[in-house]
Amino acid sequence: MKIYRFVVVLCLFFLSCDQKTKVEKAVEEIPVDIKVERFDKVFFEAKPEDLTKIKKQYPFFFPVGNDDAVWLQKMQEPIWREVYTEVQKKYSNFEPVRQEFNTLFQHVKYYFPKTKIPKVITVIGEMDYNTKAIYADSLVIVALELYLGKEHKFYQFPNYLKQNFEERQIMPDVVSSFTYRNIPAYDDKNLISQMIFEGKQLYAKDLLLPEFTDAEKIGYTPEQIKWCEENEGYMWRYFIEKELLYSDDPKLTTRFIAPAPFSKFYLEIDNDSPGRVGSWIGWQMVRSYMKNNSVTLPELLKTSAKEIFEKSKYKPKK
């Protein structure tokens, strides 16, 4: 009997591997050649008299109403010159990142065939961690000053933010921006709808970034992933017992969904927990739904939170 079970498990394992191989082989056949424009270099290596020409070439980076003096000052200001120098040290050769973009958009084209292949433009922004990477149909804009490594001297940010200022986070950030544009806004403002909304974009990373770890996909440390796995059942019971799933209390967003140094159960476990545990549980719920239902990724993104919750058969580990 034990031998029979072993053979069945082994067959299922190889079947799963073979299926994954088929998908990846199909992905590899999709022609993608991402073009990269280094606007950061164009801007900071230009002479003041070149500004008018640059503005015509990249009008979307120069909002109407800002005097040229603003841009000329940034072009020459010592602190921004130093930022530019550090960016060039880190990304003098952008080819490895470009290759990652190629792989990412091969997967995007596989699951979303009508998607346009965008042009990637690198910039040095204003250290705005809310706009590190932006997908906008035909463009992907990457603010390289926020991917210099979490220990970089420039970063005066809390650890929970700067731990994701790594090169490895560029692709997950791009996928987040891409999926948020493709997931319909939820009508219900309750916690479960927010959890599943976040779970959808995290699940998209499972398919679009198969070589990335769970920690990289959600922006956790490996230790934070382990904490969530070990406390999954406890967290779920808390949400059920406190009747939070269908609550539309706006404070629940900051407690369990929004980036934060830790989640707020108002218990001793808070200091050990990572932020966004509601998003992590939503991810596990969507994974369970996809395991138990035959649905494509585009269909998943359009499926209601109610249907996903009811058909997920989600049962957290104890």
PDB file of C-alpha atoms in Angstrom:
ATOM      1  CA  MET A   1       0.000   0.000   0.000  1.00  0.00           C
ATOM      2  CA  LYS A   2       2.820   2.397   0.910  1.00  0.00           C
ATOM      3  CA  ILE A   3       4.614   1.597  -2.363  1.00  0.00           C
ATOM      4  CA  TYR A   4       1.402   2.305  -4.318  1.00  0.00           C
ATOM      5  CA  ARG A   5       0.977   5.685  -2.623  1.00  0.00           C
ATOM      6  CA  PHE A   6       4.603   6.546  -3.329  1.00  0.00           C
ATOM      7  CA  VAL A   7       4.169   5.704  -7.014  1.00  0.00           C
ATOM      8  CA  VAL A   8       0.998   7.845  -7.228  1.00  0.00           C
ATOM      9  CA  VAL A   9       2.701  10.798  -5.549  1.00  0.00           C
ATOM     10  CA  LEU A  10       5.729  10.408  -7.815  1.00  0.00           C
ATOM     11  CA  CYS A  11       3.543  10.337 -10.934  1.00  0.00           C
ATOM     12  CA  LEU A  12       1.665  13.439  -9.818  1.00  0.00           C
ATOM     13  CA  PHE A  13       4.979  15.191  -9.150  1.00  0.00           C
ATOM     14  CA  PHE A  14       6.335  14.457 -12.623  1.00  0.00           C
ATOM     15  CA  LEU A  15       2.991  15.347 -14.219  1.00  0.00           C
ATOM     16  CA  SER A  16       3.087  18.709 -12.453  1.00  0.00           C
ATOM     17  CA  CYS A  17       6.701  19.279 -13.524  1.00  0.00           C
ATOM     18  CA  ASP A  18       5.872  18.307 -17.100  1.00  0.00           C
ATOM     19  CA  GLN A  19       2.916  20.718 -17.170  1.00  0.00           C
ATOM     20  CA  LYS A  20       5.081  23.528 -15.810  1.00  0.00           C
ATOM     21  CA  THR A  21       7.732  22.728 -18.391  1.00  0.00           C
ATOM     22  CA  LYS A  22       5.152  22.941 -21.172  1.00  0.00           C
ATOM     23  CA  VAL A  23       4.096  26.413 -20.023  1.00  0.00           C
ATOM     24  CA  GLU A  24       7.653  27.628 -19.658  1.00  0.00           C
ATOM     25  CA  LYS A  25       8.619  26.213 -23.053  1.00  0.00           C
ATOM     26  CA  ALA A  26       5.694  28.058 -24.620  1.00  0.00           C
ATOM     27  CA  VAL A  27       6.717  31.231 -22.789  1.00  0.00           C
ATOM     28  CA  GLU A  28      10.282  30.960 -24.048  1.00  0.00           C
ATOM     29  CA  GLU A  29       9.045  30.868 -27.651  1.00  0.00           C
ATOM     30  CA  ILE A  30       7.305  34.252 -27.362  1.00  0.00           C
ATOM     31  CA  PRO A  31       9.404  36.938 -29.075  1.00  0.00           C
ATOM     32  CA  VAL A  32      10.036  39.900 -26.778  1.00  0.00           C
ATOM     33  CA  ASP A  33      12.792  42.477 -27.064  1.00  0.00           C
ATOM     34  CA  ILE A  34      12.403  45.217 -24.478  1.00  0.00           C
ATOM     35  CA  LYS A  35      13.852  48.602 -25.400  1.00  0.00           C
ATOM     36  CA  VAL A  36      15.340  50.665 -22.585  1.00  0.00           C
ATOM     37  CA  GLU A  37      15.861  54.411 -22.558  1.00  0.00           C
ATOM     38  CA  ARG A  38      18.073  55.816 -19.811  1.00  0.00           C
ATOM     39  CA  PHE A  39      16.380  59.160 -19.233  1.00  0.00           C
ATOM     40  CA  ASP A  40      18.409  59.498 -16.029  1.00  0.00           C
ATOM     41  CA  LYS A  41      21.578  59.620 -18.142  1.00  0.00           C
ATOM     42  CA  VAL A  42      20.047  61.881 -20.785  1.00  0.00           C
ATOM     43  CA  PHE A  43      18.985  64.405 -18.159  1.00  0.00           C
ATOM     44  CA  PHE A  44      22.039  64.487 -15.902  1.00  0.00           C
ATOM     45  CA  GLU A  45      24.598  64.345 -18.703  1.00  0.00           C
ATOM     46  CA  ALA A  46      22.939  67.150 -20.662  1.00  0.00           C
ATOM     47  CA  LYS A  47      24.072  70.739 -20.802  1.00  0.00           C
ATOM     48  CA  PRO A  48      21.652  73.476 -19.648  1.00  0.00           C
ATOM     49  CA  GLU A  49      21.121  74.589 -23.235  1.00  0.00           C
ATOM     50  CA  ASP A  50      19.864  71.055 -24.077  1.00  0.00           C
ATOM     51  CA  LEU A  51      16.858  71.306 -21.742  1.00  0.00           C
ATOM     52  CA  THR A  52      14.406  72.520 -24.389  1.00  0.00           C
ATOM     53  CA  LYS A  53      15.280  69.591 -26.639  1.00  0.00           C
ATOM     54  CA  ILE A  54      14.904  67.109 -23.768  1.00  0.00           C
ATOM     55  CA  LYS A  55      11.503  68.539 -22.845  1.00  0.00           C
ATOM     56  CA  LYS A  56      10.280  68.015 -26.398  1.00  0.00           C
ATOM     57  CA  GLN A  57      11.559  64.439 -26.417  1.00  0.00           C
ATOM     58  CA  TYR A  58      10.105  63.539 -22.994  1.00  0.00           C
ATOM     59  CA  PRO A  59       7.168  65.922 -22.422  1.00  0.00           C
ATOM     60  CA  PHE A  60       5.497  63.600 -19.878  1.00  0.00           C
ATOM     61  CA  PHE A  61       8.357  64.223 -17.419  1.00  0.00           C
ATOM     62  CA  PHE A  62       7.909  67.988 -17.461  1.00  0.00           C
ATOM     63  CA  PRO A  63       4.516  69.069 -16.101  1.00  0.00           C
ATOM     64  CA  VAL A  64       3.121  72.340 -17.376  1.00  0.00           C
ATOM     65  CA  GLY A  65       3.562  75.165 -14.901  1.00  0.00           C
ATOM     66  CA  ASN A  66       7.056  74.331 -13.659  1.00  0.00           C
ATOM     67  CA  ASP A  67       9.625  76.931 -14.604  1.00  0.00           C
ATOM     68  CA  ASP A  68      12.757  75.747 -16.406  1.00  0.00           C
ATOM     69  CA  ALA A  69      14.761  76.992 -13.440  1.00  0.00           C
ATOM     70  CA  VAL A  70      13.415  74.049 -11.424  1.00  0.00           C
ATOM     71  CA  TRP A  71      14.867  71.513 -13.861  1.00  0.00           C
ATOM     72  CA  LEU A  72      18.123  73.382 -14.351  1.00  0.00           C
ATOM     73  CA  GLN A  73      18.617  73.462 -10.593  1.00  0.00           C
ATOM     74  CA  LYS A  74      18.042  69.709 -10.281  1.00  0.00           C
ATOM     75  CA  MET A  75      20.381  69.095 -13.210  1.00  0.00           C
ATOM     76  CA  GLN A  76      23.218  70.885 -11.428  1.00  0.00           C
ATOM     77  CA  GLU A  77      22.458  70.564  -7.704  1.00  0.00           C
ATOM     78  CA  PRO A  78      25.245  68.640  -5.876  1.00  0.00           C
ATOM     79  CA  ILE A  79      22.963  66.274  -3.983  1.00  0.00           C
ATOM     80  CA  TRP A  80      21.203  65.138  -7.174  1.00  0.00           C
ATOM     81  CA  ARG A  81      24.533  64.863  -8.967  1.00  0.00           C
ATOM     82  CA  GLU A  82      25.621  62.537  -6.168  1.00  0.00           C
ATOM     83  CA  VAL A  83      22.439  60.477  -6.517  1.00  0.00           C
ATOM     84  CA  TYR A  84      23.096  60.190 -10.250  1.00  0.00           C
ATOM     85  CA  THR A  85      26.675  59.054  -9.592  1.00  0.00           C
ATOM     86  CA  GLU A  86      25.458  56.330  -7.226  1.00  0.00           C
ATOM     87  CA  VAL A  87      22.816  55.170  -9.704  1.00  0.00           C
ATOM     88  CA  GLN A  88      25.448  54.878 -12.440  1.00  0.00           C
ATOM     89  CA  LYS A  89      27.720  52.860 -10.154  1.00  0.00           C
ATOM     90  CA  LYS A  90      24.908  50.405  -9.534  1.00  0.00           C
ATOM     91  CA  TYR A  91      23.397  50.349 -13.019  1.00  0.00           C
ATOM     92  CA  SER A  92      26.244  51.141 -15.393  1.00  0.00           C
ATOM     93  CA  ASN A  93      25.271  47.878 -17.099  1.00  0.00           C
ATOM     94  CA  PHE A  94      21.486  47.628 -17.259  1.00  0.00           C
ATOM     95  CA  GLU A  95      21.476  44.561 -19.511  1.00  0.00           C
ATOM     96  CA  PRO A  96      20.789  42.000 -16.715  1.00  0.00           C
ATOM     97  CA  VAL A  97      17.701  43.975 -15.676  1.00  0.00           C
ATOM     98  CA  ARG A  98      16.611  44.323 -19.318  1.00  0.00           C
ATOM     99  CA  GLN A  99      16.812  40.543 -19.664  1.00  0.00           C
ATOM    100  CA  GLU A 100      14.583  40.191 -16.604  1.00  0.00           C
ATOM    101  CA  PHE A 101      12.104  42.530 -18.284  1.00  0.00           C
ATOM    102  CA  ASN A 102      12.201  40.327 -21.382  1.00  0.00           C
ATOM    103  CA  THR A 103      11.403  37.233 -19.319  1.00  0.00           C
ATOM    104  CA  LEU A 104       8.653  39.036 -17.408  1.00  0.00           C
ATOM    105  CA  PHE A 105       6.902  40.274 -20.535  1.00  0.00           C
ATOM    106  CA  GLN A 106       7.183  36.896 -22.210  1.00  0.00           C
ATOM    107  CA  HIS A 107       5.055  35.647 -19.316  1.00  0.00           C
ATOM    108  CA  VAL A 108       2.755  38.660 -19.552  1.00  0.00           C
ATOM    109  CA  LYS A 109       2.200  38.002 -23.280  1.00  0.00           C
ATOM    110  CA  TYR A 110       1.501  34.326 -22.563  1.00  0.00           C
ATOM    111  CA  TYR A 111      -1.259  35.089 -20.060  1.00  0.00           C
ATOM    112  CA  PHE A 112      -2.405  38.412 -21.571  1.00  0.00           C
ATOM    113  CA  PRO A 113      -1.763  38.053 -25.352  1.00  0.00           C
ATOM    114  CA  LYS A 114      -3.211  41.474 -26.254  1.00  0.00           C
ATOM    115  CA  THR A 115      -0.816  43.364 -23.986  1.00  0.00           C
ATOM    116  CA  LYS A 116       1.500  45.792 -25.740  1.00  0.00           C
ATOM    117  CA  ILE A 117       5.217  45.305 -25.188  1.00  0.00           C
ATOM    118  CA  PRO A 118       6.209  48.492 -23.371  1.00  0.00           C
ATOM    119  CA  LYS A 119       9.311  50.604 -23.575  1.00  0.00           C
ATOM    120  CA  VAL A 120      11.227  50.881 -20.294  1.00  0.00           C
ATOM    121  CA  ILE A 121      12.434  54.317 -19.246  1.00  0.00           C
ATOM    122  CA  THR A 122      14.721  54.713 -16.242  1.00  0.00           C
ATOM    123  CA  VAL A 123      14.593  57.918 -14.228  1.00  0.00           C
ATOM    124  CA  ILE A 124      15.858  59.495 -11.052  1.00  0.00           C
ATOM    125  CA  GLY A 125      12.757  60.725  -9.296  1.00  0.00           C
ATOM    126  CA  GLU A 126      12.096  62.388  -5.958  1.00  0.00           C
ATOM    127  CA  MET A 127      12.625  59.414  -3.620  1.00  0.00           C
ATOM    128  CA  ASP A 128       8.868  58.725  -3.673  1.00  0.00           C
ATOM    129  CA  TYR A 129       8.534  55.115  -2.539  1.00  0.00           C
ATOM    130  CA  ASN A 130       4.896  55.026  -3.705  1.00  0.00           C
ATOM    131  CA  THR A 131       5.969  55.355  -7.342  1.00  0.00           C
ATOM    132  CA  LYS A 132       9.079  53.195  -7.568  1.00  0.00           C
ATOM    133  CA  ALA A 133       7.947  51.474 -10.766  1.00  0.00           C
ATOM    134  CA  ILE A 134       4.965  52.439 -12.905  1.00  0.00           C
ATOM    135  CA  TYR A 135       3.368  50.429 -15.714  1.00  0.00           C
ATOM    136  CA  ALA A 136       1.335  52.600 -18.091  1.00  0.00           C
ATOM    137  CA  ASP A 137       0.297  50.670 -21.219  1.00  0.00           C
ATOM    138  CA  SER A 138       3.169  51.467 -23.576  1.00  0.00           C
ATOM    139  CA  LEU A 139       5.645  52.563 -20.898  1.00  0.00           C
ATOM    140  CA  VAL A 140       7.290  51.218 -17.783  1.00  0.00           C
ATOM    141  CA  ILE A 141       8.998  53.900 -15.715  1.00  0.00           C
ATOM    142  CA  VAL A 142      11.547  52.803 -13.115  1.00  0.00           C
ATOM    143  CA  ALA A 143      12.926  55.207 -10.501  1.00  0.00           C
ATOM    144  CA  LEU A 144      16.418  53.797 -10.052  1.00  0.00           C
ATOM    145  CA  GLU A 145      17.264  55.932  -7.008  1.00  0.00           C
ATOM    146  CA  LEU A 146      14.975  53.620  -5.022  1.00  0.00           C
ATOM    147  CA  TYR A 147      16.745  50.383  -6.014  1.00  0.00           C
ATOM    148  CA  LEU A 148      20.284  51.004  -4.755  1.00  0.00           C
ATOM    149  CA  GLY A 149      20.171  48.406  -1.947  1.00  0.00           C
ATOM    150  CA  LYS A 150      18.546  48.624   1.472  1.00  0.00           C
ATOM    151  CA  GLU A 151      21.769  49.600   3.250  1.00  0.00           C
ATOM    152  CA  HIS A 152      22.545  52.551   0.990  1.00  0.00           C
ATOM    153  CA  LYS A 153      23.524  55.728   2.793  1.00  0.00           C
ATOM    154  CA  PHE A 154      20.821  57.778   1.055  1.00  0.00           C
ATOM    155  CA  TYR A 155      17.949  55.914   2.646  1.00  0.00           C
ATOM    156  CA  GLN A 156      16.514  57.520   5.748  1.00  0.00           C
ATOM    157  CA  PHE A 157      13.435  55.314   5.699  1.00  0.00           C
ATOM    158  CA  PRO A 158      11.954  52.747   8.124  1.00  0.00           C
ATOM    159  CA  ASN A 159      13.262  49.218   7.647  1.00  0.00           C
ATOM    160  CA  TYR A 160       9.934  47.878   6.405  1.00  0.00           C
ATOM    161  CA  LEU A 161      10.185  50.223   3.427  1.00  0.00           C
ATOM    162  CA  LYS A 162      13.867  50.196   2.610  1.00  0.00           C
ATOM    163  CA  GLN A 163      14.130  46.386   2.798  1.00  0.00           C
ATOM    164  CA  ASN A 164      12.497  46.504  -0.652  1.00  0.00           C
ATOM    165  CA  PHE A 165      14.855  49.084  -2.147  1.00  0.00           C
ATOM    166  CA  GLU A 166      16.726  46.255  -3.844  1.00  0.00           C
ATOM    167  CA  GLU A 167      17.314  45.525  -7.532  1.00  0.00           C
ATOM    168  CA  ARG A 168      15.469  42.244  -7.100  1.00  0.00           C
ATOM    169  CA  GLN A 169      12.292  44.199  -6.295  1.00  0.00           C
ATOM    170  CA  ILE A 170      12.051  45.938  -9.670  1.00  0.00           C
ATOM    171  CA  MET A 171      10.097  43.130 -11.358  1.00  0.00           C
ATOM    172  CA  PRO A 172       7.658  42.518  -8.455  1.00  0.00           C
ATOM    173  CA  ASP A 173       6.969  46.260  -8.335  1.00  0.00           C
ATOM    174  CA  VAL A 174       6.287  46.347 -12.085  1.00  0.00           C
ATOM    175  CA  VAL A 175       3.902  43.394 -11.788  1.00  0.00           C
ATOM    176  CA  SER A 176       2.067  45.114  -8.928  1.00  0.00           C
ATOM    177  CA  SER A 177       1.553  48.184 -11.102  1.00  0.00           C
ATOM    178  CA  PHE A 178       0.487  46.030 -14.065  1.00  0.00           C
ATOM    179  CA  THR A 179      -2.041  43.936 -12.141  1.00  0.00           C
ATOM    180  CA  TYR A 180      -3.567  46.852 -10.235  1.00  0.00           C
ATOM    181  CA  ARG A 181      -4.502  48.291 -13.644  1.00  0.00           C
ATOM    182  CA  ASN A 182      -6.126  45.002 -14.637  1.00  0.00           C
ATOM    183  CA  ILE A 183      -8.102  44.195 -11.489  1.00  0.00           C
ATOM    184  CA  PRO A 184     -11.550  45.841 -11.360  1.00  0.00           C
ATOM    185  CA  ALA A 185     -12.080  48.043  -8.312  1.00  0.00           C
ATOM    186  CA  TYR A 186     -14.077  46.318  -5.598  1.00  0.00           C
ATOM    187  CA  ASP A 187     -17.509  47.719  -4.716  1.00  0.00           C
ATOM    188  CA  ASP A 188     -17.526  46.377  -1.179  1.00  0.00           C
ATOM    189  CA  LYS A 189     -15.094  48.071   1.179  1.00  0.00           C
ATOM    190  CA  ASN A 190     -15.025  45.221   3.667  1.00  0.00           C
ATOM    191  CA  LEU A 191     -11.842  43.505   4.754  1.00  0.00           C
ATOM    192  CA  ILE A 192     -12.347  40.269   2.812  1.00  0.00           C
ATOM    193  CA  SER A 193     -12.732  42.204  -0.473  1.00  0.00           C
ATOM    194  CA  GLN A 194      -9.476  44.045   0.188  1.00  0.00           C
ATOM    195  CA  MET A 195      -7.697  40.828   1.157  1.00  0.00           C
ATOM    196  CA  ILE A 196      -8.736  39.086  -2.059  1.00  0.00           C
ATOM    197  CA  PHE A 197      -7.960  42.151  -4.192  1.00  0.00           C
ATOM    198  CA  GLU A 198      -4.402  42.072  -2.841  1.00  0.00           C
ATOM    199  CA  GLY A 199      -4.326  38.292  -3.106  1.00  0.00           C
ATOM    200  CA  LYS A 200      -5.093  38.500  -6.828  1.00  0.00           C
ATOM    201  CA  GLN A 201      -2.092  40.695  -7.597  1.00  0.00           C
ATOM    202  CA  LEU A 202       0.161  38.495  -5.472  1.00  0.00           C
ATOM    203  CA  TYR A 203      -1.094  35.368  -7.233  1.00  0.00           C
ATOM    204  CA  ALA A 204      -0.348  37.023 -10.573  1.00  0.00           C
ATOM    205  CA  LYS A 205       3.281  37.117  -9.453  1.00  0.00           C
ATOM    206  CA  ASP A 206       3.180  33.345  -8.964  1.00  0.00           C
ATOM    207  CA  LEU A 207       2.586  32.987 -12.707  1.00  0.00           C
ATOM    208  CA  LEU A 208       4.412  36.023 -14.086  1.00  0.00           C
ATOM    209  CA  LEU A 209       7.488  35.695 -11.851  1.00  0.00           C
ATOM    210  CA  PRO A 210       7.844  31.931 -11.304  1.00  0.00           C
ATOM    211  CA  GLU A 211      11.547  32.152 -10.459  1.00  0.00           C
ATOM    212  CA  PHE A 212      10.999  34.620  -7.612  1.00  0.00           C
ATOM    213  CA  THR A 213      10.524  33.555  -3.994  1.00  0.00           C
ATOM    214  CA  ASP A 214       7.362  34.258  -2.021  1.00  0.00           C
ATOM    215  CA  ALA A 215       9.342  36.726   0.091  1.00  0.00           C
ATOM    216  CA  GLU A 216      10.400  38.650  -3.013  1.00  0.00           C
ATOM    217  CA  LYS A 217       6.876  38.670  -4.421  1.00  0.00           C
ATOM    218  CA  ILE A 218       5.289  40.259  -1.357  1.00  0.00           C
ATOM    219  CA  GLY A 219       8.322  42.211  -0.171  1.00  0.00           C
ATOM    220  CA  TYR A 220       8.921  40.279   3.053  1.00  0.00           C
ATOM    221  CA  THR A 221      12.059  38.808   4.532  1.00  0.00           C
ATOM    222  CA  PRO A 222      12.234  34.978   4.603  1.00  0.00           C
ATOM    223  CA  GLU A 223      11.692  35.203   8.362  1.00  0.00           C
ATOM    224  CA  GLN A 224       8.463  37.143   7.857  1.00  0.00           C
ATOM    225  CA  ILE A 225       7.188  34.532   5.411  1.00  0.00           C
ATOM    226  CA  LYS A 226       7.954  31.834   7.975  1.00  0.00           C
ATOM    227  CA  TRP A 227       6.087  33.792  10.661  1.00  0.00           C
ATOM    228  CA  CYS A 228       2.990  33.992   8.454  1.00  0.00           C
ATOM    229  CA  GLU A 229       3.123  30.290   7.638  1.00  0.00           C
ATOM    230  CA  GLU A 230       3.479  29.355  11.303  1.00  0.00           C
ATOM    231  CA  ASN A 231       0.675  31.680  12.425  1.00  0.00           C
ATOM    232  CA  GLU A 232      -1.750  31.298   9.509  1.00  0.00           C
ATOM    233  CA  GLY A 233      -4.366  29.379  11.484  1.00  0.00           C
ATOM    234  CA  TYR A 234      -4.113  31.714  14.458  1.00  0.00           C
ATOM    235  CA  MET A 235      -4.565  34.806  12.281  1.00  0.00           C
ATOM    236  CA  TRP A 236      -7.558  33.308  10.491  1.00  0.00           C
ATOM    237  CA  ARG A 237      -9.276  32.437  13.785  1.00  0.00           C
ATOM    238  CA  TYR A 238      -8.677  36.000  14.955  1.00  0.00           C
ATOM    239  CA  PHE A 239     -10.401  37.436  11.858  1.00  0.00           C
ATOM    240  CA  ILE A 240     -13.339  35.034  12.295  1.00  0.00           C
ATOM    241  CA  GLU A 241     -13.767  35.433  16.048  1.00  0.00           C
ATOM    242  CA  LYS A 242     -13.539  39.226  15.890  1.00  0.00           C
ATOM    243  CA  GLU A 243     -16.018  39.242  12.953  1.00  0.00           C
ATOM    244  CA  LEU A 244     -13.671  41.373  10.844  1.00  0.00           C
ATOM    245  CA  LEU A 245     -14.065  39.814   7.394  1.00  0.00           C
ATOM    246  CA  TYR A 246     -17.224  41.716   6.480  1.00  0.00           C
ATOM    247  CA  SER A 247     -16.433  44.822   8.453  1.00  0.00           C
ATOM    248  CA  ASP A 248     -15.870  48.022   6.466  1.00  0.00           C
ATOM    249  CA  ASP A 249     -14.039  49.790   9.284  1.00  0.00           C
ATOM    250  CA  PRO A 250     -11.372  51.843   7.422  1.00  0.00           C
ATOM    251  CA  LYS A 251      -8.889  51.236  10.231  1.00  0.00           C
ATOM    252  CA  LEU A 252      -8.659  47.593   9.146  1.00  0.00           C
ATOM    253  CA  THR A 253      -6.851  48.689   5.983  1.00  0.00           C
ATOM    254  CA  THR A 254      -3.988  50.245   7.943  1.00  0.00           C
ATOM    255  CA  ARG A 255      -3.995  47.393  10.445  1.00  0.00           C
ATOM    256  CA  PHE A 256      -3.786  44.495   7.971  1.00  0.00           C
ATOM    257  CA  ILE A 257      -3.472  45.620   4.326  1.00  0.00           C
ATOM    258  CA  ALA A 258      -1.315  48.729   3.950  1.00  0.00           C
ATOM    259  CA  PRO A 259       2.499  48.590   4.205  1.00  0.00           C
ATOM    260  CA  ALA A 260       3.490  48.921   7.855  1.00  0.00           C
ATOM    261  CA  PRO A 261       6.260  47.822  10.225  1.00  0.00           C
ATOM    262  CA  PHE A 262       3.879  45.272  11.763  1.00  0.00           C
ATOM    263  CA  SER A 263       0.215  44.272  11.732  1.00  0.00           C
ATOM    264  CA  LYS A 264      -2.065  45.455  14.500  1.00  0.00           C
ATOM    265  CA  PHE A 265      -3.876  42.653  16.293  1.00  0.00           C
ATOM    266  CA  TYR A 266      -3.451  44.663  19.516  1.00  0.00           C
ATOM    267  CA  LEU A 267      -1.813  41.597  21.047  1.00  0.00           C
ATOM    268  CA  GLU A 268       1.678  40.553  22.086  1.00  0.00           C
ATOM    269  CA  ILE A 269       2.299  39.028  18.660  1.00  0.00           C
ATOM    270  CA  ASP A 270       2.191  42.437  16.970  1.00  0.00           C
ATOM    271  CA  ASN A 271       5.899  43.174  17.287  1.00  0.00           C
ATOM    272  CA  ASP A 272       6.783  39.816  15.706  1.00  0.00           C
ATOM    273  CA  SER A 273       4.332  40.111  12.845  1.00  0.00           C
ATOM    274  CA  PRO A 274       5.056  41.730   9.455  1.00  0.00           C
ATOM    275  CA  GLY A 275       2.713  44.334   8.009  1.00  0.00           C
ATOM    276  CA  ARG A 276       0.131  43.379   5.383  1.00  0.00           C
ATOM    277  CA  VAL A 277      -0.772  39.983   6.833  1.00  0.00           C
ATOM    278  CA  GLY A 278      -4.298  40.446   5.453  1.00  0.00           C
ATOM    279  CA  SER A 279      -2.781  40.616   1.966  1.00  0.00           C
ATOM    280  CA  TRP A 280      -0.768  37.472   2.643  1.00  0.00           C
ATOM    281  CA  ILE A 281      -3.861  35.538   3.760  1.00  0.00           C
ATOM    282  CA  GLY A 282      -5.764  36.852   0.739  1.00  0.00           C
ATOM    283  CA  TRP A 283      -2.958  35.404  -1.377  1.00  0.00           C
ATOM    284  CA  GLN A 284      -3.340  31.967   0.211  1.00  0.00           C
ATOM    285  CA  MET A 285      -7.089  32.177  -0.344  1.00  0.00           C
ATOM    286  CA  VAL A 286      -6.650  32.967  -4.048  1.00  0.00           C
ATOM    287  CA  ARG A 287      -4.094  30.167  -4.371  1.00  0.00           C
ATOM    288  CA  SER A 288      -6.641  27.764  -2.881  1.00  0.00           C
ATOM    289  CA  TYR A 289      -9.326  29.039  -5.256  1.00  0.00           C
ATOM    290  CA  MET A 290      -7.089  28.521  -8.293  1.00  0.00           C
ATOM    291  CA  LYS A 291      -6.173  25.042  -7.094  1.00  0.00           C
ATOM    292  CA  ASN A 292      -9.844  24.073  -6.867  1.00  0.00           C
ATOM    293  CA  ASN A 293     -11.230  25.874  -9.934  1.00  0.00           C
ATOM    294  CA  SER A 294     -10.329  25.856 -13.627  1.00  0.00           C
ATOM    295  CA  VAL A 295      -9.859  29.573 -14.272  1.00  0.00           C
ATOM    296  CA  THR A 296      -7.393  31.566 -16.366  1.00  0.00           C
ATOM    297  CA  LEU A 297      -5.406  34.398 -14.848  1.00  0.00           C
ATOM    298  CA  PRO A 298      -7.377  37.138 -16.696  1.00  0.00           C
ATOM    299  CA  GLU A 299     -10.620  35.479 -15.551  1.00  0.00           C
ATOM    300  CA  LEU A 300      -9.354  35.360 -11.981  1.00  0.00           C
ATOM    301  CA  LEU A 301      -8.649  39.080 -11.934  1.00  0.00           C
ATOM    302  CA  LYS A 302     -12.279  39.766 -12.929  1.00  0.00           C
ATOM    303  CA  THR A 303     -13.869  37.270 -10.524  1.00  0.00           C
ATOM    304  CA  SER A 304     -15.669  38.781  -7.542  1.00  0.00           C
ATOM    305  CA  ALA A 305     -14.209  38.497  -4.065  1.00  0.00           C
ATOM    306  CA  LYS A 306     -17.447  36.829  -2.929  1.00  0.00           C
ATOM    307  CA  GLU A 307     -17.145  34.042  -5.485  1.00  0.00           C
ATOM    308  CA  ILE A 308     -13.459  33.492  -4.761  1.00  0.00           C
ATOM    309  CA  PHE A 309     -14.082  33.322  -1.023  1.00  0.00           C
ATOM    310  CA  GLU A 310     -17.000  30.922  -1.348  1.00  0.00           C
ATOM    311  CA  LYS A 311     -15.327  28.606  -3.867  1.00  0.00           C
ATOM    312  CA  SER A 312     -11.783  28.722  -2.555  1.00  0.00           C
ATOM    313  CA  LYS A 313     -12.254  25.916  -0.004  1.00  0.00           C
ATOM    314  CA  TYR A 314      -9.621  27.829   1.923  1.00  0.00           C
ATOM    315  CA  LYS A 315      -8.543  25.993   5.055  1.00  0.00           C
ATOM    316  CA  PRO A 316      -5.516  27.453   6.811  1.00  0.00           C
ATOM    317  CA  LYS A 317      -2.873  25.258   8.321  1.00  0.00           C
ATOM    318  CA  LYS A 318      -3.258  24.798  12.046  1.00  0.00           C
TER     319      LYS A 318
END
